[in-house]
Amino acid sequence: MAIKTEPFVLNIGPVHPSTHGVFRMRATLDGEVVLDIEPVIGYLHRGIEKLAEQRTFTGFIPLTDRLDYISSMSNNMAYCMAVEKLAGVKVPERAQYLRVIIAEMQRIANHLIANGSFLNDCGAYFTPFLYMFREREKVVDLFEMLSGQRLTYNFMRIGGLSQDIPDEFLPALRRFLDKMPAFIDEYDRLLKENEVLLARTRGVGIITAEKALNCSISGPVLRSTGYSWDLRKADPYLLYDRFNFDVPVGMQGDCYDRFRVRMEEMRQSVRIIEQALKDLPLKGAVRADVPQRLHPPKGEAYAHIESPKGELGFHVVSDNSIAPYRVHIRPTSLLNLTALREMVRGWKVADLIVIFGSIDICLGEVDR
Amino acid sequence: MEVVPDYIYPDREIDRAEGQVINDLKANSQPVIPDSDAWLDAELKQNILLTSVDTMIDWAQRSSLWTAICFPACCAFEFIAANGPRFDLSRFGMEILRASPRQADLMITAGTLTWKMAPNVKRIYEQMAEPKWVIAMGACAISGGIFASGYNVVPGYNHIIPVDVYVPGCPPRPEGLIYGIQMLQKKIAKKSLFHKEKA
Amino acid sequence: MTIALSGTELGKRLAEKFPGSIVESIPDCLLVNPSLLPEVAGFLKDIPDLDFNYLNYITSVDYYEYFEVIYRLTSTKYNHSIVLKARCYDRENPVLPSVTELWQGANFQEREIYDLMGIRFEGHPNLKRLLLWDGFAGHPLRKDYL
């Protein structure tokens, strides 16, 4: 016999170990069952879009680092590509190859953190996370070689890269690539058929492809539904049409699929970097001639990339001055949260945390 | 379970009340809060001998700092890296993260503080049991950093809560953070339990 | 490669279907009459040979004389895209119809525009501030906000 209960409101966040930052949910619960949630965001709203209007086109690049701070390089790149499109700058081929390499390394680093913190939310408190942090440190070391920073790189420039890579970068990357597949195998051995993980994530938080498209969801969350939509294939930017790689898709769009898609994407990233390294021109400019005070012609441009979290785009409006008239950031993480309500309704509170963790958001990008 | 027909949109009253709290805090917290332990150096100049009880208590407190979770932004990842296998913060007896502020005595403020977040940070600080310390990690925590001119950014945590140690950098490297923690431990070592009665 | 559909051709077709709906059609975008925006958007979404099932983003720009709201639509089936624009000339009380019924992805973005630019979206299920708090004075992304 069902007991009649009253729904009540539980406040989760903004400071909570499982909210990946300062996300807050007002959950309406019936006992342990989630009836509805209302995301409350803005606790990290720094007004980056407004700050962009007070800076030069180049001066805005450091701020893009702090959007999705787990994958700063991708943010840099997306913004630079938008301005390049606006100003009609042609990026040298060597710089494009290096951008592909860097973007894929960033994807590996991001997915390591995404999966690590997702497993954290599943209850494996910090053990897999620290395993994955071990490999992330290797990527961070490589980025430190390039830019001198560990987290906020500020490495891309309009028209290419800020400087050429140091001599020791390529051998170090080679060593990393040789080891990385073995590490991914290790995670798979530990986690792929782990009974507890399967019980917690299989069939949990299912979303269909139609629903995901309707909610503007992109990236691994969309691909986990079995829908193959990857901007690297659908709208190739840089040199992605030259490389062979597969787009991993899931089966039914549950949390386990999202986890698996990220794991497989790391393998594909290694594959792309291998090919790019083979073709990388050994000499050549890494930066086009761009004036110090760039003023692109009046107009607007939108450039999007497949960032590790999904479609990341910058809509830049110029009025022919040295500062952007308006910069809009298409926030991947925010739009991936749109369907969170549908995904969690009817599940238990513990599943709410798992589903939320599987989406992989970064609050810097949600709130901007 | 019965399927609820449509979404439950909560009462707007909560939003208004929360907004009022933020506006009040914003209006009332303009001056910088001085470090409550600023007396430390002056006292030492007077050459007061620390008792052995003090030494014992300070040793215990500084060797097992437990951190409350307050990680709004980017610096959190450098903190986790410091906690991680490579930099291994547990060498200094403080790898334990506490989700509940009541069990913590150190707050590492890793990230930009916005006005919307400020009442929550203040509340976390007030919930922590005495004695408690705060490390402002990163440029945003010290002064607002590159976001200082933003319309929603608090220019430094010291407008909301007293800060003991400032660690510069955007973000600080894990070594920098560890150095900051060691500075805090030195500071705790100077603390006298009987100060308040004397003053 | 995502093909950007020509606004002029599509504009001709839409103008026949909904007279007065297209204010201006240039190759880059379609400038839509705000009052007929839901009809035009619904047509673009539902007609099988266009099938714009994906709303990339909505954004807004303040041009002093008017606010411009930009919608970018993509069809993941045919891999083509189009940009719609709508303008609000009323600075005191700008209102546009909501497209949340058609694409749920518009939900948060319309709330964000309401929050930061002050444009109200009629028909939105839960229109309130998204990033800032209730009681914040002004709309920061407007050009006259200092």
PDB file of C-alpha atoms in Angstrom, chain B residues 20-196:
ATOM      1  CA  GLN B  20      16.838  41.154  -0.893  1.00  0.00           C
ATOM      2  CA  VAL B  21      19.571  39.393   1.114  1.00  0.00           C
ATOM      3  CA  ILE B  22      22.068  39.940  -1.701  1.00  0.00           C
ATOM      4  CA  ASN B  23      21.136  43.586  -2.104  1.00  0.00           C
ATOM      5  CA  ASP B  24      21.457  44.184   1.646  1.00  0.00           C
ATOM      6  CA  LEU B  25      24.862  42.544   1.782  1.00  0.00           C
ATOM      7  CA  LYS B  26      26.018  44.522  -1.232  1.00  0.00           C
ATOM      8  CA  ALA B  27      24.953  47.767   0.387  1.00  0.00           C
ATOM      9  CA  ASN B  28      26.550  46.982   3.732  1.00  0.00           C
ATOM     10  CA  SER B  29      29.894  45.394   2.929  1.00  0.00           C
ATOM     11  CA  GLN B  30      31.924  48.013   1.127  1.00  0.00           C
ATOM     12  CA  PRO B  31      34.838  48.504   3.584  1.00  0.00           C
ATOM     13  CA  VAL B  32      37.632  45.960   3.702  1.00  0.00           C
ATOM     14  CA  ILE B  33      37.518  43.749   6.776  1.00  0.00           C
ATOM     15  CA  PRO B  34      40.922  43.825   8.484  1.00  0.00           C
ATOM     16  CA  ASP B  35      42.693  40.618   9.351  1.00  0.00           C
ATOM     17  CA  SER B  36      41.633  39.774  12.875  1.00  0.00           C
ATOM     18  CA  ASP B  37      45.076  38.369  13.595  1.00  0.00           C
ATOM     19  CA  ALA B  38      46.967  41.499  12.653  1.00  0.00           C
ATOM     20  CA  TRP B  39      48.008  41.898  16.305  1.00  0.00           C
ATOM     21  CA  LEU B  40      50.371  38.952  15.938  1.00  0.00           C
ATOM     22  CA  ASP B  41      53.472  40.863  14.952  1.00  0.00           C
ATOM     23  CA  ALA B  42      52.971  43.691  17.442  1.00  0.00           C
ATOM     24  CA  GLU B  43      52.621  41.232  20.247  1.00  0.00           C
ATOM     25  CA  LEU B  44      55.743  39.373  19.310  1.00  0.00           C
ATOM     26  CA  LYS B  45      57.703  42.594  19.307  1.00  0.00           C
ATOM     27  CA  GLN B  46      56.778  43.017  22.952  1.00  0.00           C
ATOM     28  CA  ASN B  47      58.529  39.708  23.467  1.00  0.00           C
ATOM     29  CA  ILE B  48      55.841  37.894  25.356  1.00  0.00           C
ATOM     30  CA  LEU B  49      56.783  34.330  26.153  1.00  0.00           C
ATOM     31  CA  LEU B  50      54.381  31.716  24.801  1.00  0.00           C
ATOM     32  CA  THR B  51      53.413  29.161  27.325  1.00  0.00           C
ATOM     33  CA  SER B  52      53.879  25.478  26.662  1.00  0.00           C
ATOM     34  CA  VAL B  53      50.106  25.015  26.530  1.00  0.00           C
ATOM     35  CA  ASP B  54      49.992  27.467  23.668  1.00  0.00           C
ATOM     36  CA  THR B  55      52.771  25.657  21.876  1.00  0.00           C
ATOM     37  CA  MET B  56      50.975  22.374  22.210  1.00  0.00           C
ATOM     38  CA  ILE B  57      47.617  23.710  21.039  1.00  0.00           C
ATOM     39  CA  ASP B  58      49.141  25.585  18.130  1.00  0.00           C
ATOM     40  CA  TRP B  59      51.046  22.509  17.051  1.00  0.00           C
ATOM     41  CA  ALA B  60      47.869  20.458  17.085  1.00  0.00           C
ATOM     42  CA  GLN B  61      45.856  23.057  15.224  1.00  0.00           C
ATOM     43  CA  ARG B  62      48.361  23.770  12.519  1.00  0.00           C
ATOM     44  CA  SER B  63      49.150  20.119  11.826  1.00  0.00           C
ATOM     45  CA  SER B  64      45.626  19.019  11.052  1.00  0.00           C
ATOM     46  CA  LEU B  65      43.961  21.748   9.060  1.00  0.00           C
ATOM     47  CA  TRP B  66      40.748  20.500   7.557  1.00  0.00           C
ATOM     48  CA  THR B  67      39.462  22.341   4.534  1.00  0.00           C
ATOM     49  CA  ALA B  68      35.882  23.348   3.909  1.00  0.00           C
ATOM     50  CA  ILE B  69      34.659  23.053   0.340  1.00  0.00           C
ATOM     51  CA  CYS B  70      34.246  26.468  -1.201  1.00  0.00           C
ATOM     52  CA  PHE B  71      35.415  26.187  -4.779  1.00  0.00           C
ATOM     53  CA  PRO B  72      33.547  28.547  -7.037  1.00  0.00           C
ATOM     54  CA  ALA B  73      35.881  28.622 -10.012  1.00  0.00           C
ATOM     55  CA  CYS B  74      39.120  27.885 -11.815  1.00  0.00           C
ATOM     56  CA  CYS B  75      41.472  27.807  -8.824  1.00  0.00           C
ATOM     57  CA  ALA B  76      39.613  24.734  -7.585  1.00  0.00           C
ATOM     58  CA  PHE B  77      41.446  22.675 -10.153  1.00  0.00           C
ATOM     59  CA  GLU B  78      44.804  23.819  -8.915  1.00  0.00           C
ATOM     60  CA  PHE B  79      43.675  22.962  -5.418  1.00  0.00           C
ATOM     61  CA  ILE B  80      42.630  19.493  -6.548  1.00  0.00           C
ATOM     62  CA  ALA B  81      45.941  19.153  -8.366  1.00  0.00           C
ATOM     63  CA  ALA B  82      47.703  20.091  -5.139  1.00  0.00           C
ATOM     64  CA  ASN B  83      45.612  17.465  -3.412  1.00  0.00           C
ATOM     65  CA  GLY B  84      46.332  14.955  -6.135  1.00  0.00           C
ATOM     66  CA  PRO B  85      48.983  12.311  -6.467  1.00  0.00           C
ATOM     67  CA  ARG B  86      51.705  14.571  -7.726  1.00  0.00           C
ATOM     68  CA  PHE B  87      51.865  17.424  -5.253  1.00  0.00           C
ATOM     69  CA  ASP B  88      50.394  15.395  -2.416  1.00  0.00           C
ATOM     70  CA  LEU B  89      49.127  17.939   0.052  1.00  0.00           C
ATOM     71  CA  SER B  90      48.588  15.252   2.666  1.00  0.00           C
ATOM     72  CA  ARG B  91      52.240  15.558   3.552  1.00  0.00           C
ATOM     73  CA  PHE B  92      51.174  18.573   5.581  1.00  0.00           C
ATOM     74  CA  GLY B  93      48.307  16.872   7.359  1.00  0.00           C
ATOM     75  CA  MET B  94      45.496  18.535   5.477  1.00  0.00           C
ATOM     76  CA  GLU B  95      44.336  16.437   2.597  1.00  0.00           C
ATOM     77  CA  ILE B  96      40.893  15.996   4.106  1.00  0.00           C
ATOM     78  CA  LEU B  97      38.109  17.915   2.406  1.00  0.00           C
ATOM     79  CA  ARG B  98      35.015  18.509   4.438  1.00  0.00           C
ATOM     80  CA  ALA B  99      31.703  19.087   2.761  1.00  0.00           C
ATOM     81  CA  SER B 100      30.285  20.367   6.004  1.00  0.00           C
ATOM     82  CA  PRO B 101      31.801  23.637   7.211  1.00  0.00           C
ATOM     83  CA  ARG B 102      31.113  22.621  10.803  1.00  0.00           C
ATOM     84  CA  GLN B 103      33.867  20.048  10.594  1.00  0.00           C
ATOM     85  CA  ALA B 104      36.399  22.349   8.975  1.00  0.00           C
ATOM     86  CA  ASP B 105      38.753  24.981  10.272  1.00  0.00           C
ATOM     87  CA  LEU B 106      40.276  26.274   7.046  1.00  0.00           C
ATOM     88  CA  MET B 107      38.554  27.845   4.101  1.00  0.00           C
ATOM     89  CA  ILE B 108      40.465  28.023   0.840  1.00  0.00           C
ATOM     90  CA  THR B 109      38.546  30.426  -1.341  1.00  0.00           C
ATOM     91  CA  ALA B 110      39.394  29.202  -4.799  1.00  0.00           C
ATOM     92  CA  GLY B 111      37.745  31.410  -7.344  1.00  0.00           C
ATOM     93  CA  THR B 112      35.900  34.593  -8.190  1.00  0.00           C
ATOM     94  CA  LEU B 113      33.349  35.760  -5.674  1.00  0.00           C
ATOM     95  CA  THR B 114      30.186  37.258  -7.098  1.00  0.00           C
ATOM     96  CA  TRP B 115      27.596  39.254  -5.222  1.00  0.00           C
ATOM     97  CA  LYS B 116      25.081  36.505  -5.758  1.00  0.00           C
ATOM     98  CA  MET B 117      27.431  34.043  -4.074  1.00  0.00           C
ATOM     99  CA  ALA B 118      28.556  36.389  -1.289  1.00  0.00           C
ATOM    100  CA  PRO B 119      25.775  35.607   1.257  1.00  0.00           C
ATOM    101  CA  ASN B 120      26.482  31.903   0.881  1.00  0.00           C
ATOM    102  CA  VAL B 121      30.205  32.326   1.468  1.00  0.00           C
ATOM    103  CA  LYS B 122      29.500  34.477   4.487  1.00  0.00           C
ATOM    104  CA  ARG B 123      27.193  31.839   5.845  1.00  0.00           C
ATOM    105  CA  ILE B 124      29.731  29.067   5.311  1.00  0.00           C
ATOM    106  CA  TYR B 125      32.310  31.121   7.147  1.00  0.00           C
ATOM    107  CA  GLU B 126      29.951  31.750  10.016  1.00  0.00           C
ATOM    108  CA  GLN B 127      29.105  28.065  10.249  1.00  0.00           C
ATOM    109  CA  MET B 128      32.728  27.065  10.676  1.00  0.00           C
ATOM    110  CA  ALA B 129      33.737  26.442  14.260  1.00  0.00           C
ATOM    111  CA  GLU B 130      36.379  28.615  15.929  1.00  0.00           C
ATOM    112  CA  PRO B 131      39.316  28.758  15.516  1.00  0.00           C
ATOM    113  CA  LYS B 132      39.102  29.246  11.765  1.00  0.00           C
ATOM    114  CA  TRP B 133      41.313  30.613   9.051  1.00  0.00           C
ATOM    115  CA  VAL B 134      40.850  31.757   5.485  1.00  0.00           C
ATOM    116  CA  ILE B 135      43.297  31.569   2.601  1.00  0.00           C
ATOM    117  CA  ALA B 136      42.415  33.782  -0.363  1.00  0.00           C
ATOM    118  CA  MET B 137      43.673  31.785  -3.325  1.00  0.00           C
ATOM    119  CA  GLY B 138      44.251  33.539  -6.609  1.00  0.00           C
ATOM    120  CA  ALA B 139      43.952  37.039  -7.977  1.00  0.00           C
ATOM    121  CA  CYS B 140      40.146  36.994  -8.043  1.00  0.00           C
ATOM    122  CA  ALA B 141      39.994  36.111  -4.371  1.00  0.00           C
ATOM    123  CA  ILE B 142      42.447  38.854  -3.474  1.00  0.00           C
ATOM    124  CA  SER B 143      41.123  41.766  -5.487  1.00  0.00           C
ATOM    125  CA  GLY B 144      38.714  40.567  -8.146  1.00  0.00           C
ATOM    126  CA  GLY B 145      41.567  39.918 -10.560  1.00  0.00           C
ATOM    127  CA  ILE B 146      40.825  40.471 -14.219  1.00  0.00           C
ATOM    128  CA  PHE B 147      37.122  40.524 -13.440  1.00  0.00           C
ATOM    129  CA  ALA B 148      37.419  43.341 -10.914  1.00  0.00           C
ATOM    130  CA  SER B 149      35.511  45.768 -13.127  1.00  0.00           C
ATOM    131  CA  GLY B 150      32.627  43.370 -13.653  1.00  0.00           C
ATOM    132  CA  TYR B 151      29.200  44.407 -12.441  1.00  0.00           C
ATOM    133  CA  ASN B 152      28.661  41.279 -10.384  1.00  0.00           C
ATOM    134  CA  VAL B 153      32.127  40.690  -8.942  1.00  0.00           C
ATOM    135  CA  VAL B 154      33.127  41.331  -5.325  1.00  0.00           C
ATOM    136  CA  PRO B 155      36.591  42.914  -5.400  1.00  0.00           C
ATOM    137  CA  GLY B 156      38.154  40.477  -2.981  1.00  0.00           C
ATOM    138  CA  TYR B 157      36.924  38.096  -0.333  1.00  0.00           C
ATOM    139  CA  ASN B 158      38.075  40.484   2.375  1.00  0.00           C
ATOM    140  CA  HIS B 159      34.985  42.570   1.731  1.00  0.00           C
ATOM    141  CA  ILE B 160      32.912  39.685   3.053  1.00  0.00           C
ATOM    142  CA  ILE B 161      35.097  37.690   5.439  1.00  0.00           C
ATOM    143  CA  PRO B 162      38.465  38.321   7.142  1.00  0.00           C
ATOM    144  CA  VAL B 163      41.346  36.752   5.242  1.00  0.00           C
ATOM    145  CA  ASP B 164      44.553  35.450   6.839  1.00  0.00           C
ATOM    146  CA  VAL B 165      46.829  34.571   3.932  1.00  0.00           C
ATOM    147  CA  TYR B 166      46.784  35.776   0.333  1.00  0.00           C
ATOM    148  CA  VAL B 167      48.205  33.511  -2.366  1.00  0.00           C
ATOM    149  CA  PRO B 168      48.710  35.414  -5.650  1.00  0.00           C
ATOM    150  CA  GLY B 169      48.546  33.950  -9.125  1.00  0.00           C
ATOM    151  CA  CYS B 170      45.879  33.358 -11.718  1.00  0.00           C
ATOM    152  CA  PRO B 171      45.634  30.570 -10.727  1.00  0.00           C
ATOM    153  CA  PRO B 172      48.471  30.004  -8.247  1.00  0.00           C
ATOM    154  CA  ARG B 173      50.528  26.925  -8.919  1.00  0.00           C
ATOM    155  CA  PRO B 174      50.080  24.056  -6.465  1.00  0.00           C
ATOM    156  CA  GLU B 175      53.524  24.811  -5.063  1.00  0.00           C
ATOM    157  CA  GLY B 176      52.382  28.364  -4.427  1.00  0.00           C
ATOM    158  CA  LEU B 177      49.324  27.156  -2.594  1.00  0.00           C
ATOM    159  CA  ILE B 178      51.378  24.774  -0.481  1.00  0.00           C
ATOM    160  CA  TYR B 179      53.719  27.625   0.382  1.00  0.00           C
ATOM    161  CA  GLY B 180      50.702  29.719   1.392  1.00  0.00           C
ATOM    162  CA  ILE B 181      49.490  26.942   3.640  1.00  0.00           C
ATOM    163  CA  GLN B 182      52.892  26.732   5.264  1.00  0.00           C
ATOM    164  CA  MET B 183      52.761  30.481   5.880  1.00  0.00           C
ATOM    165  CA  LEU B 184      49.422  29.992   7.570  1.00  0.00           C
ATOM    166  CA  GLN B 185      50.899  27.241   9.717  1.00  0.00           C
ATOM    167  CA  LYS B 186      53.661  29.613  10.789  1.00  0.00           C
ATOM    168  CA  LYS B 187      51.052  32.175  11.619  1.00  0.00           C
ATOM    169  CA  ILE B 188      49.099  29.719  13.728  1.00  0.00           C
ATOM    170  CA  ALA B 189      52.296  28.825  15.555  1.00  0.00           C
ATOM    171  CA  LYS B 190      52.570  32.422  16.742  1.00  0.00           C
ATOM    172  CA  LYS B 191      49.044  32.528  18.051  1.00  0.00           C
ATOM    173  CA  SER B 192      48.503  32.771  21.785  1.00  0.00           C
ATOM    174  CA  LEU B 193      45.429  31.234  23.314  1.00  0.00           C
ATOM    175  CA  PHE B 194      45.262  33.843  26.060  1.00  0.00           C
ATOM    176  CA  HIS B 195      45.444  36.865  23.833  1.00  0.00           C
ATOM    177  CA  LYS B 196      41.814  37.795  24.102  1.00  0.00           C
TER     178      LYS B 196
END
